[in-house]
Coordinates of C-alpha atoms and ligand atoms in Angstrom, one line a residue:
X1 CA 39.8 -112.3 -0.2
X2 CA 39.5 -115.5 2.2
X3 CA 38.5 -115.1 5.8
X4 CA 42.1 -116.1 7.0
X5 CA 43.9 -113.9 4.8
X6 CA 41.7 -111.0 5.7
X7 CA 42.3 -111.8 9.3
X8 CA 46.3 -111.7 9.0
X9 CA 45.9 -108.5 6.7
X10 CA 43.4 -106.4 9.4
X11 CA 45.7 -107.4 12.2
X12 CA 48.6 -105.7 10.8
X13 CA 47.1 -102.6 10.9
X14 CA 46.0 -103.0 14.9
X15 CA 48.3 -101.1 17.1
X16 CA 48.6 -102.7 20.6
X17 CA 49.2 -99.9 23.3
X18 CA 50.4 -101.5 26.7
X19 CA 48.9 -99.9 29.9
X20 CA 46.4 -98.0 28.2
X21 CA 44.0 -96.4 29.7
X22 CA 45.5 -97.6 33.0
X23 CA 48.1 -100.0 34.0
X24 CA 47.6 -103.6 33.2
X25 CA 45.3 -103.0 30.1
X26 CA 46.6 -103.9 26.7
X27 CA 44.8 -101.4 24.4
X28 CA 43.7 -102.5 20.8
X29 CA 43.7 -99.2 18.8
X30 CA 41.5 -99.4 15.7
X31 CA 42.9 -95.5 14.8
X32 CA 45.9 -97.1 13.0
X33 CA 43.5 -99.2 10.8
X34 CA 41.3 -96.2 9.9
X35 CA 44.3 -94.5 9.0
X36 CA 45.2 -96.8 6.5
X37 CA 42.6 -96.4 3.5
X38 CA 43.2 -100.1 2.5
X39 CA 42.9 -101.6 5.7
X40 CA 39.9 -99.3 6.7
X41 CA 38.0 -100.1 3.4
X42 CA 38.9 -104.1 3.9
X43 CA 37.4 -104.0 7.4
X44 CA 34.4 -102.2 6.4
X45 CA 33.8 -104.2 3.3
X46 CA 34.2 -107.6 5.4
X47 CA 31.7 -106.1 8.0
X48 CA 29.4 -104.9 5.1
X49 CA 29.0 -108.6 3.8
X50 CA 27.9 -110.0 7.1
X51 CA 25.4 -107.2 8.0
X52 CA 24.1 -107.7 4.4
X53 CA 24.2 -111.6 5.0
X54 CA 21.8 -111.0 8.0
X55 CA 18.8 -109.4 6.2
X56 CA 19.4 -106.2 8.4
X57 CA 17.0 -103.3 7.9
X58 CA 19.1 -101.0 10.7
X59 CA 22.4 -100.7 12.4
X60 CA 22.7 -99.7 15.7
X61 CA 26.3 -98.5 16.6
X62 CA 27.8 -98.2 19.9
X63 CA 29.7 -94.7 21.0
X64 CA 32.4 -94.1 20.2
X65 CA 34.4 -96.3 18.1
X66 CA 31.5 -98.2 16.8
X67 CA 30.1 -94.9 14.9
X68 CA 33.2 -95.1 12.4
X69 CA 32.5 -98.6 11.1
X70 CA 28.6 -98.6 11.7
X71 CA 28.0 -95.3 9.5
X72 CA 30.3 -96.5 6.8
X73 CA 28.5 -99.9 6.5
X74 CA 24.8 -98.2 6.7
X75 CA 25.6 -95.8 3.9
X76 CA 27.1 -98.5 1.7
X77 CA 24.0 -100.6 2.3
X78 CA 21.4 -97.9 2.4
X79 CA 20.3 -98.8 5.9
X80 CA 19.4 -96.3 8.7
X81 CA 21.8 -95.7 11.5
X82 CA 21.1 -95.9 15.1
X83 CA 23.6 -93.9 17.9
X84 CA 23.9 -95.9 20.9
X85 CA 25.3 -93.3 23.5
X86 CA 26.8 -92.6 26.6
X87 CA 24.3 -90.9 29.4
X88 CA 23.2 -87.3 28.6
X89 CA 23.9 -87.2 24.9
X90 CA 20.7 -87.9 23.1
X91 CA 18.4 -84.9 23.0
X92 CA 14.9 -86.6 23.2
X93 CA 13.0 -89.1 24.8
X94 CA 15.6 -92.2 25.7
X95 CA 15.4 -95.6 27.3
X96 CA 18.7 -96.8 29.0
X97 CA 20.5 -100.0 30.4
X98 CA 23.2 -100.3 33.0
X99 CA 26.0 -102.8 32.8
X100 CA 28.6 -103.9 35.0
X101 CA 32.6 -102.7 34.5
X102 CA 35.3 -104.6 36.3
X103 CA 34.8 -102.0 38.9
X104 CA 31.4 -100.4 39.2
X105 CA 28.6 -99.9 36.3
X106 CA 28.1 -97.9 33.3
X107 CA 25.0 -96.9 31.2
X108 CA 24.2 -96.6 27.5
X109 CA 21.2 -94.7 26.1
X110 CA 19.0 -94.9 23.0
X111 CA 15.9 -92.7 21.4
X112 CA 12.7 -94.3 22.0
X113 CA 11.6 -93.7 18.7
X114 CA 15.1 -95.1 17.2
X115 CA 13.9 -98.9 16.6
X116 CA 10.2 -100.0 15.3
X117 CA 8.5 -103.3 15.8
X118 CA 9.8 -105.8 13.5
X119 CA 13.1 -104.0 12.7
X120 CA 16.1 -106.5 12.1
X121 CA 19.2 -104.8 13.8
X122 CA 22.6 -105.6 13.4
X123 CA 24.8 -104.0 16.3
X124 CA 28.2 -102.6 15.5
X125 CA 31.0 -101.9 17.8
X126 CA 35.0 -102.1 17.4
X127 CA 35.8 -104.8 20.0
X128 CA 34.2 -107.4 22.3
X129 CA 35.8 -107.7 25.8
X130 CA 33.5 -109.1 28.4
X131 CA 30.6 -108.4 26.3
X132 CA 28.7 -106.3 28.6
X133 CA 28.5 -103.0 26.3
X134 CA 26.9 -105.4 23.6
X135 CA 24.6 -107.4 25.9
X136 CA 23.1 -104.0 27.3
X137 CA 22.5 -102.8 23.5
X138 CA 20.9 -106.1 22.6
X139 CA 18.7 -105.3 25.6
X140 CA 17.7 -101.9 24.9
X141 CA 16.9 -103.0 20.8
X142 CA 14.6 -105.9 22.3
X143 CA 12.7 -103.7 24.7
X144 CA 12.0 -101.4 21.7
X145 CA 10.3 -104.0 19.8
X146 CA 13.4 -104.9 17.4
X147 CA 14.8 -108.0 16.7
X148 CA 18.9 -108.6 17.0
X149 CA 19.7 -109.8 13.9
X150 CA 23.5 -110.1 14.7
X151 CA 26.7 -108.4 16.2
X152 CA 29.5 -107.2 14.0
X153 CA 32.7 -106.2 15.4
X154 CA 36.4 -105.9 14.0
X155 CA 38.2 -107.4 17.1
X156 CA 37.3 -110.3 19.5
X157 CA 39.0 -110.7 22.8
X158 CA 38.3 -114.6 22.7
X159 CA 40.1 -115.2 26.0
X160 CA 37.4 -113.1 27.9
X161 CA 34.1 -114.7 28.8
X162 CA 31.8 -112.9 26.7
X163 CA 30.5 -116.2 24.7
X164 CA 28.0 -117.1 27.6
X165 CA 26.6 -113.5 27.8
X166 CA 25.9 -113.3 24.2
X167 CA 24.7 -116.9 23.5
X168 CA 21.3 -116.0 22.2
X169 CA 22.9 -114.0 19.3
X170 CA 24.8 -114.5 16.0
X171 CA 28.2 -112.8 16.6
X172 CA 30.9 -112.0 14.0
X173 CA 34.1 -110.3 14.2
X174 CA 37.1 -110.1 11.7
X175 CA 40.0 -110.8 13.9
X176 CA 40.6 -112.4 17.4
X177 CA 43.3 -112.3 20.1
X178 CA 43.4 -115.3 22.3
X179 CA 45.8 -113.8 25.1
X180 CA 46.8 -110.6 26.2
X181 CA 50.4 -110.7 25.5
X182 CA 51.7 -108.0 23.2
Ligands
LIG1 P1 33.1 -105.0 27.0 O1 31.6 -104.3 27.5 O2 33.6 -105.5 28.1 O3 32.9 -106.0 25.8 O4 33.9 -103.7 26.2 C1 33.6 -103.6 25.1 C2 34.1 -102.1 24.9 O5 35.0 -101.6 25.8 C3 34.0 -101.8 23.2 O6 33.3 -100.5 22.9 C4 35.7 -101.3 23.3 O7 35.8 -100.3 22.5 C5 36.3 -101.2 24.6 N1 37.4 -101.8 25.1 C6 37.3 -102.9 26.2 N2 38.5 -103.6 26.2 C7 39.4 -103.0 25.3 C8 40.7 -103.1 24.6 N3 41.6 -103.8 25.5 N4 41.2 -102.5 23.6 C9 40.3 -101.6 23.1 N5 39.0 -101.2 23.6 C10 38.5 -102.0 24.4

């Protein structure tokens, strides 16, 4: 299927929920994509193609919606899968990165032994908004000796300024929204 057709098709399965999780936020819900076996497979297949084209040796998937896609892609390609988690969830020795939210900061962690020198890592999440979550993950992958071979998401919010933050990386997404109107 052509890229434009895939985009139209996948958009049909995304549910737009106004005022979630708080007033003024339009939430792009990927559970409706996953609930449809054809939609989910189309998204995973498209992301798999990208990950494969980047010569990845590992996938790092971001908690929690990145896990659904990252796990499926890793299994298809026979790659290892590294979870990037919220603080206090990983049981062994970790490194962490703090990043800015609209109000305040948040933190992500990875196991220290999850990435080896020379690993080519594609980072997977459901959506890019400001890019802070992905930037923090890129930093951790590099601190552990890995190379960021690419970033793969389902959704891009193109009206938010993530491009500057992630300028050093190859970014691929399946669908874009260019305004916050439902
Ligand atoms: P950011 O760090 O600003 O790029 O935010 C990306 C993370 O926040 C992703 O893991 C998304 O799951 C989540 N996120 C941010 N904005 C939205 C939104 N409007 N709808 C759904 N998820 C969102």
